[in-house]
mmCIF file of C-alpha atoms in Angstrom:
data_model
loop_
_atom_site.group_PDB
_atom_site.id
_atom_site.type_symbol
_atom_site.label_atom_id
_atom_site.label_comp_id
_atom_site.label_asym_id
_atom_site.label_seq_id
_atom_site.Cartn_x
_atom_site.Cartn_y
_atom_site.Cartn_z
ATOM 1 C CA MET W 271 -0.089 -0.227 0.082
ATOM 2 C CA GLY W 272 1.468 3.496 -0.988
ATOM 3 C CA PHE W 273 0.999 6.231 1.202
ATOM 4 C CA LEU W 274 -2.922 7.956 1.267
ATOM 5 C CA SER W 275 -3.872 11.466 0.537
ATOM 6 C CA ARG W 276 -5.857 13.015 3.534
ATOM 7 C CA TYR W 277 -9.047 12.265 1.371
ATOM 8 C CA GLU W 278 -8.268 8.854 0.684
ATOM 9 C CA GLN W 279 -7.609 8.096 4.466
ATOM 10 C CA ILE W 280 -10.788 9.518 5.541
ATOM 11 C CA ILE W 281 -12.657 7.814 3.036
ATOM 12 C CA TYR W 282 -10.857 4.478 4.052
ATOM 13 C CA ALA W 283 -11.342 4.919 7.769
ATOM 14 C CA LEU W 284 -14.920 5.470 7.333
ATOM 15 C CA SER W 285 -15.342 2.176 5.188
ATOM 16 C CA LEU W 286 -14.216 0.571 8.254
ATOM 17 C CA PHE W 287 -17.157 1.280 10.124
ATOM 18 C CA LYS W 288 -20.027 0.887 7.325
ATOM 19 C CA ASN W 289 -20.668 -2.623 8.142
ATOM 20 C CA LYS W 290 -21.368 -3.149 12.028
ATOM 21 C CA LYS W 291 -20.311 -6.786 11.817
ATOM 22 C CA LYS W 292 -16.706 -5.779 11.350
ATOM 23 C CA ASN W 293 -14.317 -7.611 13.646
ATOM 24 C CA VAL W 294 -12.308 -5.262 15.858
ATOM 25 C CA ASN W 295 -9.512 -7.244 14.529
ATOM 26 C CA ASP W 296 -9.419 -5.563 11.350
ATOM 27 C CA LEU W 297 -8.595 -2.442 12.974
ATOM 28 C CA PHE W 298 -5.090 -3.940 13.586
ATOM 29 C CA GLN W 299 -4.599 -5.028 10.171
ATOM 30 C CA LEU W 300 -1.312 -3.631 8.691
ATOM 31 C CA ASN W 301 -3.132 -1.034 6.374
ATOM 32 C CA ASN W 302 -5.248 0.271 9.065
ATOM 33 C CA LEU W 303 -2.408 0.457 11.606
ATOM 34 C CA VAL W 304 -0.058 2.041 9.239
ATOM 35 C CA MET W 305 -2.996 4.891 8.463
ATOM 36 C CA PHE W 306 -2.919 5.702 12.428
ATOM 37 C CA TRP W 307 0.668 5.927 12.373
ATOM 38 C CA GLN W 308 0.666 8.210 9.268
ATOM 39 C CA ASP W 309 -1.773 10.678 11.191
ATOM 40 C CA GLU W 310 -0.069 10.591 14.554
ATOM 41 C CA LEU W 311 3.367 11.306 12.978
ATOM 42 C CA LEU W 312 1.656 13.955 10.613
ATOM 43 C CA GLU W 313 0.296 15.417 13.689
ATOM 44 C CA ARG W 314 3.533 15.653 15.589
ATOM 45 C CA MET W 315 5.432 17.502 12.951
ATOM 46 C CA GLN W 316 2.586 20.023 12.467
ATOM 47 C CA ARG W 317 3.322 21.200 16.122
ATOM 48 C CA LEU W 318 7.108 21.828 15.034
ATOM 49 C CA PHE W 319 6.404 25.594 14.048
ATOM 50 C CA ILE W 320 3.931 28.423 15.421
ATOM 51 C CA TRP W 321 2.586 30.883 13.047
ATOM 52 C CA ASP W 322 1.527 34.365 14.824
ATOM 53 C CA GLY W 323 -0.476 37.115 13.212
ATOM 54 C CA VAL W 324 -2.670 34.782 11.213
ATOM 55 C CA ASN W 325 -6.603 34.838 11.359
ATOM 56 C CA PHE W 326 -6.800 31.285 10.670
ATOM 57 C CA PRO W 327 -5.644 28.014 12.479
ATOM 58 C CA GLN W 328 -2.234 27.422 11.850
ATOM 59 C CA ARG W 329 -2.923 23.712 10.963
ATOM 60 C CA GLU W 330 -4.432 25.152 7.680
ATOM 61 C CA ILE W 331 -0.928 26.111 6.441
ATOM 62 C CA GLU W 332 1.021 23.149 8.162
ATOM 63 C CA ASN W 333 -1.266 20.734 6.925
ATOM 64 C CA LEU W 334 -0.669 22.007 3.121
ATOM 65 C CA LEU W 335 3.011 22.309 3.721
ATOM 66 C CA LEU W 336 3.452 18.817 4.977
ATOM 67 C CA THR W 337 0.961 16.917 2.754
ATOM 68 C CA THR W 338 1.694 18.624 -0.670
ATOM 69 C CA GLY W 339 4.944 20.782 -0.282
ATOM 70 C CA MET W 340 3.635 24.062 -1.233
ATOM 71 C CA CYS W 341 0.585 26.082 -0.369
ATOM 72 C CA SER W 342 -0.421 30.041 -1.767
ATOM 73 C CA PHE W 343 -1.487 32.996 1.057
ATOM 74 C CA LEU W 344 -4.056 35.070 -0.599
ATOM 75 C CA GLU W 345 -6.293 37.744 -0.216
ATOM 76 C CA ASP W 346 -9.878 37.315 -1.875
ATOM 77 C CA SER W 347 -13.471 38.535 -1.107
ATOM 78 C CA ARG W 348 -14.668 35.024 -1.277
ATOM 79 C CA PHE W 349 -13.094 34.284 1.333
ATOM 80 C CA LYS W 350 -15.042 34.603 4.482
ATOM 81 C CA VAL W 351 -12.434 35.146 7.514
ATOM 82 C CA ASP W 352 -11.025 38.904 6.605
ATOM 83 C CA ARG W 353 -10.696 37.807 3.212
ATOM 84 C CA TYR W 354 -7.040 36.180 3.824
ATOM 85 C CA ALA W 355 -6.513 32.274 3.461
ATOM 86 C CA VAL W 356 -4.239 29.840 2.871
ATOM 87 C CA VAL W 357 -5.050 27.250 -0.134
ATOM 88 C CA PRO W 358 -3.747 24.501 -2.138
ATOM 89 C CA CYS W 359 -2.154 25.351 -5.411
ATOM 90 C CA THR W 360 0.109 23.913 -8.062
ATOM 91 C CA TYR W 361 2.737 25.957 -10.304
ATOM 92 C CA SER W 362 3.366 25.729 -13.725
ATOM 93 C CA GLY W 363 4.934 27.652 -17.033
ATOM 94 C CA VAL W 364 8.254 27.305 -18.408
ATOM 95 C CA THR W 365 11.764 29.075 -16.900
ATOM 96 C CA GLU W 366 15.154 28.859 -16.726
ATOM 97 C CA TYR W 367 14.941 27.045 -13.682
ATOM 98 C CA PRO W 368 13.210 23.452 -13.885
ATOM 99 C CA ASP W 369 11.808 23.702 -9.878
ATOM 100 C CA VAL W 370 10.649 27.469 -10.879
ATOM 101 C CA GLY W 371 7.553 28.405 -12.488
ATOM 102 C CA ARG W 372 5.751 31.763 -13.721
ATOM 103 C CA ILE W 373 2.146 31.157 -12.917
ATOM 104 C CA VAL W 374 0.751 29.764 -9.423
ATOM 105 C CA THR W 375 -2.861 28.337 -9.787
ATOM 106 C CA TRP W 376 -4.956 27.783 -7.054
ATOM 107 C CA ALA W 377 -8.321 26.104 -6.307
ATOM 108 C CA THR W 378 -10.803 25.336 -3.217
ATOM 109 C CA SER W 379 -14.326 24.920 -2.506
ATOM 110 C CA VAL W 380 -15.251 28.505 -3.041
ATOM 111 C CA GLY W 381 -13.266 29.400 -6.040
ATOM 112 C CA SER W 382 -9.924 29.058 -8.265
ATOM 113 C CA GLY W 383 -7.672 31.099 -9.925
ATOM 114 C CA GLN W 384 -3.937 32.033 -10.759
ATOM 115 C CA TYR W 385 -1.369 34.962 -10.118
ATOM 116 C CA LYS W 386 1.989 35.649 -11.460
ATOM 117 C CA MET W 387 4.723 33.973 -8.687
ATOM 118 C CA GLN W 388 6.902 37.277 -8.916
ATOM 119 C CA GLY W 389 4.929 40.219 -8.475
ATOM 120 C CA GLY W 390 1.531 38.401 -8.219
ATOM 121 C CA ASP W 391 -1.766 38.695 -6.009
ATOM 122 C CA GLY W 392 -0.354 36.015 -3.878
ATOM 123 C CA VAL W 393 2.601 34.570 -1.832
ATOM 124 C CA LEU W 394 3.900 31.058 -2.613
ATOM 125 C CA ILE W 395 4.847 29.199 0.760
ATOM 126 C CA ARG W 396 7.381 26.219 0.478
ATOM 127 C CA ASN W 397 7.560 23.335 2.703
ATOM 128 C CA ASN W 398 11.308 23.524 2.279
ATOM 129 C CA SER W 399 13.904 24.376 -0.637
ATOM 130 C CA LEU W 400 13.045 21.652 -2.931
ATOM 131 C CA THR W 401 9.135 22.282 -2.522
ATOM 132 C CA ARG W 402 8.809 18.740 -1.176
ATOM 133 C CA ASP W 403 6.022 17.060 1.126
ATOM 134 C CA CYS W 404 6.755 14.746 3.785
ATOM 135 C CA MET W 405 4.469 12.122 3.344
ATOM 136 C CA PRO W 406 6.776 9.597 1.800
ATOM 137 C CA PHE W 407 9.038 10.085 4.673
ATOM 138 C CA LEU W 408 6.020 9.684 7.128
ATOM 139 C CA PHE W 409 4.713 6.708 5.156
ATOM 140 C CA ARG W 410 8.187 4.844 5.822
ATOM 141 C CA TYR W 411 8.143 5.692 9.572
ATOM 142 C CA ALA W 412 4.307 4.472 9.706
ATOM 143 C CA THR W 413 5.380 1.188 8.262
ATOM 144 C CA ILE W 414 7.705 0.219 10.534
ATOM 145 C CA LEU W 415 5.819 1.086 13.891
ATOM 146 C CA ALA W 416 2.840 -0.498 12.325
ATOM 147 C CA ASN W 417 4.728 -3.594 11.760
ATOM 148 C CA ASN W 418 6.379 -3.047 15.256
ATOM 149 C CA ASP W 419 2.587 -2.882 16.469
ATOM 150 C CA ILE W 420 2.022 -6.367 15.251
ATOM 151 C CA SER W 421 5.048 -8.074 16.488
ATOM 152 C CA LEU W 422 3.770 -6.890 19.678
ATOM 153 C CA ILE W 423 0.158 -7.720 19.255
ATOM 154 C CA CYS W 424 1.309 -11.141 18.247
ATOM 155 C CA ALA W 425 3.837 -11.399 21.200
ATOM 156 C CA LEU W 426 0.982 -10.466 23.755
ATOM 157 C CA THR W 427 -1.651 -13.093 22.345
ATOM 158 C CA ASN W 428 1.380 -15.500 22.667
ATOM 159 C CA THR W 429 1.525 -15.156 26.317
ATOM 160 C CA ARG W 430 -2.361 -16.500 26.824
ATOM 161 C CA ALA W 431 -0.957 -19.777 26.075
ATOM 162 C CA GLN W 432 1.788 -21.497 28.427
ATOM 163 C CA THR W 433 1.325 -24.958 26.654
ATOM 164 C CA ALA W 434 -0.314 -26.536 23.573
ATOM 165 C CA LEU W 435 -2.274 -29.750 23.955
ATOM 166 C CA VAL W 436 -2.162 -32.715 21.491
ATOM 167 C CA ALA W 437 -5.116 -34.832 21.032
ATOM 168 C CA ASP W 438 -5.858 -38.115 19.199
ATOM 169 C CA THR W 439 -8.946 -37.609 17.628
ATOM 170 C CA GLN W 440 -10.898 -34.675 16.119
ATOM 171 C CA ASN W 441 -13.900 -34.581 19.038
ATOM 172 C CA VAL W 442 -10.909 -34.580 22.068
ATOM 173 C CA ALA W 443 -9.831 -31.768 19.846
ATOM 174 C CA ASN W 444 -13.087 -30.233 19.480
ATOM 175 C CA SER W 445 -13.423 -30.419 23.595
ATOM 176 C CA ILE W 446 -10.331 -29.156 24.397
ATOM 177 C CA ASN W 447 -10.923 -25.874 21.800
ATOM 178 C CA SER W 448 -14.546 -25.530 23.484
ATOM 179 C CA MET W 449 -13.189 -25.631 26.810
ATOM 180 C CA PHE W 450 -10.933 -22.897 26.353
ATOM 181 C CA LYS W 451 -13.289 -20.694 24.662
ATOM 182 C CA SER W 452 -15.343 -21.005 27.653
ATOM 183 C CA LEU W 453 -12.424 -20.101 29.889
ATOM 184 C CA GLU W 454 -11.692 -17.043 27.401
ATOM 185 C CA GLN W 455 -15.217 -15.842 28.024
ATOM 186 C CA GLY W 456 -15.240 -16.507 31.619
ATOM 187 C CA LYS W 457 -17.446 -19.561 31.830
ATOM 188 C CA ARG W 458 -17.329 -22.753 33.489
ATOM 189 C CA ARG W 459 -17.889 -26.021 31.868
ATOM 190 C CA ALA W 460 -18.375 -29.575 33.232
ATOM 191 C CA ILE W 461 -16.511 -32.513 31.204
ATOM 192 C CA VAL W 462 -19.399 -34.854 31.377
ATOM 193 C CA ASN W 463 -18.449 -37.906 29.463
ATOM 194 C CA GLU W 464 -16.235 -40.131 31.356
ATOM 195 C CA ARG W 465 -14.355 -41.611 28.187
ATOM 196 C CA LEU W 466 -13.849 -37.960 27.052
ATOM 197 C CA PHE W 467 -12.381 -36.999 30.403
ATOM 198 C CA GLN W 468 -9.888 -39.964 30.091
ATOM 199 C CA ALA W 469 -9.136 -39.004 26.539
ATOM 200 C CA LEU W 470 -8.446 -35.329 28.363
ATOM 201 C CA GLN W 471 -6.341 -36.792 30.647
ATOM 202 C CA GLY W 472 -3.980 -38.582 28.103
ATOM 203 C CA ALA W 473 -3.579 -35.537 25.860
ATOM 204 C CA GLN W 474 -0.133 -34.591 25.771
ATOM 205 C CA ALA W 475 0.875 -30.956 27.117
ATOM 206 C CA ILE W 476 3.561 -29.449 25.081
ATOM 207 C CA PRO W 477 5.521 -26.293 26.637
ATOM 208 C CA LEU W 478 5.556 -23.334 24.692
ATOM 209 C CA SER W 479 8.196 -20.938 24.648
ATOM 210 C CA ASN W 480 8.130 -17.985 27.059
ATOM 211 C CA THR W 481 7.271 -14.913 25.024
ATOM 212 C CA ASN W 482 6.953 -12.442 28.197
ATOM 213 C CA ASP W 483 10.819 -11.845 27.677
ATOM 214 C CA ALA W 484 9.579 -10.689 23.913
ATOM 215 C CA ILE W 485 7.536 -7.915 25.221
ATOM 216 C CA GLN W 486 9.922 -5.350 26.218
ATOM 217 C CA PRO W 487 12.498 -5.398 23.864
ATOM 218 C CA ILE W 488 9.686 -4.753 21.251
ATOM 219 C CA LEU W 489 8.408 -2.007 23.656
ATOM 220 C CA GLU W 490 11.792 -0.336 23.682
ATOM 221 C CA VAL W 491 11.982 -0.543 19.833
ATOM 222 C CA TYR W 492 9.193 2.062 19.905
ATOM 223 C CA ASP W 493 11.480 4.790 21.737
ATOM 224 C CA THR W 494 14.391 3.643 19.118
ATOM 225 C CA ILE W 495 12.118 4.287 15.755
ATOM 226 C CA LEU W 496 10.470 7.746 17.400
ATOM 227 C CA GLN W 497 14.005 8.499 18.219
ATOM 228 C CA GLN W 498 14.663 8.246 14.946
ATOM 229 C CA PHE W 499 11.910 9.977 13.500
ATOM 230 C CA TYR W 500 13.223 13.156 15.405
ATOM 231 C CA ASN W 501 16.407 13.016 14.534
ATOM 232 C CA ASP W 502 15.498 12.687 10.734
ATOM 233 C CA ILE W 503 13.449 15.761 10.854
ATOM 234 C CA GLY W 504 16.337 17.878 12.653
ATOM 235 C CA ILE W 505 15.078 17.294 16.425
ATOM 236 C CA ARG W 506 17.797 15.405 19.137
ATOM 237 C CA TYR W 507 15.261 13.206 21.100
ATOM 238 C CA ASN W 508 17.300 10.911 22.732
ATOM 239 C CA LYS W 509 18.081 9.248 25.962
ATOM 240 C CA ASP W 510 21.694 10.271 26.742
ATOM 241 C CA LYS W 511 22.318 13.890 27.959
ATOM 242 C CA LYS W 512 24.701 16.341 26.498
ATOM 243 C CA GLU W 513 27.315 15.930 29.744
ATOM 244 C CA ARG W 514 28.022 12.437 28.625
ATOM 245 C CA MET W 515 28.795 13.261 25.136
ATOM 246 C CA ILE W 516 31.839 14.341 24.168
ATOM 247 C CA GLU W 517 32.657 18.084 22.782
ATOM 248 C CA GLY W 518 32.947 16.536 19.248
ATOM 249 C CA GLU W 519 30.046 14.287 19.279
ATOM 250 C CA VAL W 520 27.744 17.130 20.369
ATOM 251 C CA THR W 521 29.245 19.600 17.600
ATOM 252 C CA SER W 522 28.659 16.905 14.838
ATOM 253 C CA ASP W 523 25.182 15.925 15.937
ATOM 254 C CA THR W 524 23.664 19.199 16.514
ATOM 255 C CA GLN W 525 25.316 20.235 12.538
ATOM 256 C CA ARG W 526 23.600 17.340 11.265
ATOM 257 C CA LEU W 527 20.427 17.889 13.211
ATOM 258 C CA LEU W 528 19.805 21.418 12.351
ATOM 259 C CA ILE W 529 19.924 20.978 8.678
ATOM 260 C CA ASN W 530 16.462 19.815 7.862
ATOM 261 C CA ILE W 531 14.635 22.007 10.619
ATOM 262 C CA GLU W 532 16.377 25.048 9.689
ATOM 263 C CA ASP W 533 15.997 24.713 5.598
ATOM 264 C CA MET W 534 12.017 24.276 6.772
ATOM 265 C CA PHE W 535 12.254 27.083 9.382
ATOM 266 C CA ASP W 536 13.691 29.550 6.509
ATOM 267 C CA CYS W 537 11.544 28.728 4.044
ATOM 268 C CA ARG W 538 8.739 29.688 6.173
ATOM 269 C CA LYS W 539 10.525 32.846 7.710
ATOM 270 C CA LYS W 540 11.065 33.860 3.983
ATOM 271 C CA ALA W 541 7.178 33.772 3.235
ATOM 272 C CA CYS W 542 6.137 35.833 6.063
ATOM 273 C CA GLU W 543 8.522 38.259 4.910
ATOM 274 C CA GLU W 544 6.752 38.296 1.466
ATOM 275 C CA ILE W 545 3.379 38.263 2.920
ATOM 276 C CA ASN W 546 4.138 41.258 5.265
ATOM 277 C CA GLU W 547 5.541 43.281 2.581
ATOM 278 C CA LYS W 548 2.384 42.542 0.012
ATOM 279 C CA PHE W 549 -0.472 42.587 2.476
ATOM 280 C CA GLY W 550 0.875 44.938 4.976
ATOM 281 C CA LEU W 551 0.205 42.111 7.766
ATOM 282 C CA ASN W 552 2.290 41.234 10.677
ATOM 283 C CA VAL W 553 2.593 37.429 10.112
ATOM 284 C CA SER W 554 5.917 35.779 11.993
ATOM 285 C CA VAL W 555 6.769 31.994 12.564
ATOM 286 C CA ARG W 556 8.738 30.648 15.220
ATOM 287 C CA LYS W 557 10.230 26.855 16.423
ATOM 288 C CA SER W 558 8.046 25.182 18.914
ATOM 289 C CA ASN W 559 8.326 26.150 22.459
ATOM 290 C CA GLU W 560 9.216 22.804 23.154
ATOM 291 C CA ILE W 561 12.275 22.857 20.797
ATOM 292 C CA ASN W 562 15.537 24.459 22.129
ATOM 293 C CA GLU W 563 17.553 26.481 19.468
ATOM 294 C CA ASP W 564 20.345 23.952 19.121
ATOM 295 C CA GLY W 565 17.381 21.859 17.657
ATOM 296 C CA THR W 566 16.927 19.470 21.176
ATOM 297 C CA VAL W 567 13.523 18.841 22.772
ATOM 298 C CA LYS W 568 13.136 20.417 25.960
ATOM 299 C CA GLN W 569 13.392 18.134 28.882
ATOM 300 C CA GLU W 570 11.196 18.324 31.983
ATOM 301 C CA GLY W 571 13.095 19.975 34.656
ATOM 302 C CA SER W 572 15.993 20.554 32.462
ATOM 303 C CA GLU W 573 17.995 24.330 33.018
ATOM 304 C CA GLU W 574 18.884 26.060 29.853
ATOM 305 C CA GLU W 575 22.273 26.728 29.301
#
């Protein structure tokens, strides 16, 4: 399954609940788990930056930037909130550069239009220097986390059985399965047939491997995957404190981390300057309060250097 657009995700999620006979296990299929983690990681990235001076929810900006790579800031009488809005768009037209167009085309439920990229009626906001969206990146980590979910579910399920019973006949096997099913449902069941009772006594019990020891490593994998996810964004989020790292490691790690988040930050700051110049507004963007200037996450109870 490739990564889904936001519209496809909503349609797919609604389809899961149309049939009331759907089993709860359907929610734990790989595709559904991938969709869950894709939404979860997208929400985390939406909180990286804070927009000030805009008259609409900042999620409107970040959603478009992260899922499509760009959006347009426009003033139009058809927009209901102070006539300003961010809208999805594309650009076209041949220039001397392959990733720069002449015309920006936008469309929403209230209308559509075009403007010149240079000196036009709107401002193009880029997610990063290459105008790339983050959905393939999110899909990669969502797939890894979803597979870890399945490993955890399998491990938890296996802990319910300490032994496996081997029966000589199908009738004995059916009785064993029925007895365990009754226990699972919290019901008692009596064995009324003496021959069956003797057959159950003769059933061979095979001890299963202890899966309890497998659960903790799987839980630790979540932390490792999420740590690498934040590192790839450009945020250091790990268990090692700075004082435990030598100076060279701190410097090298910080420089590597700042590349991604600073590129996204610079594109947003540049867009703010163009918006303020064109429309006479006071729009600004800053990093989340949870992120330090060096790209680290503020830990609870830590002191700023």
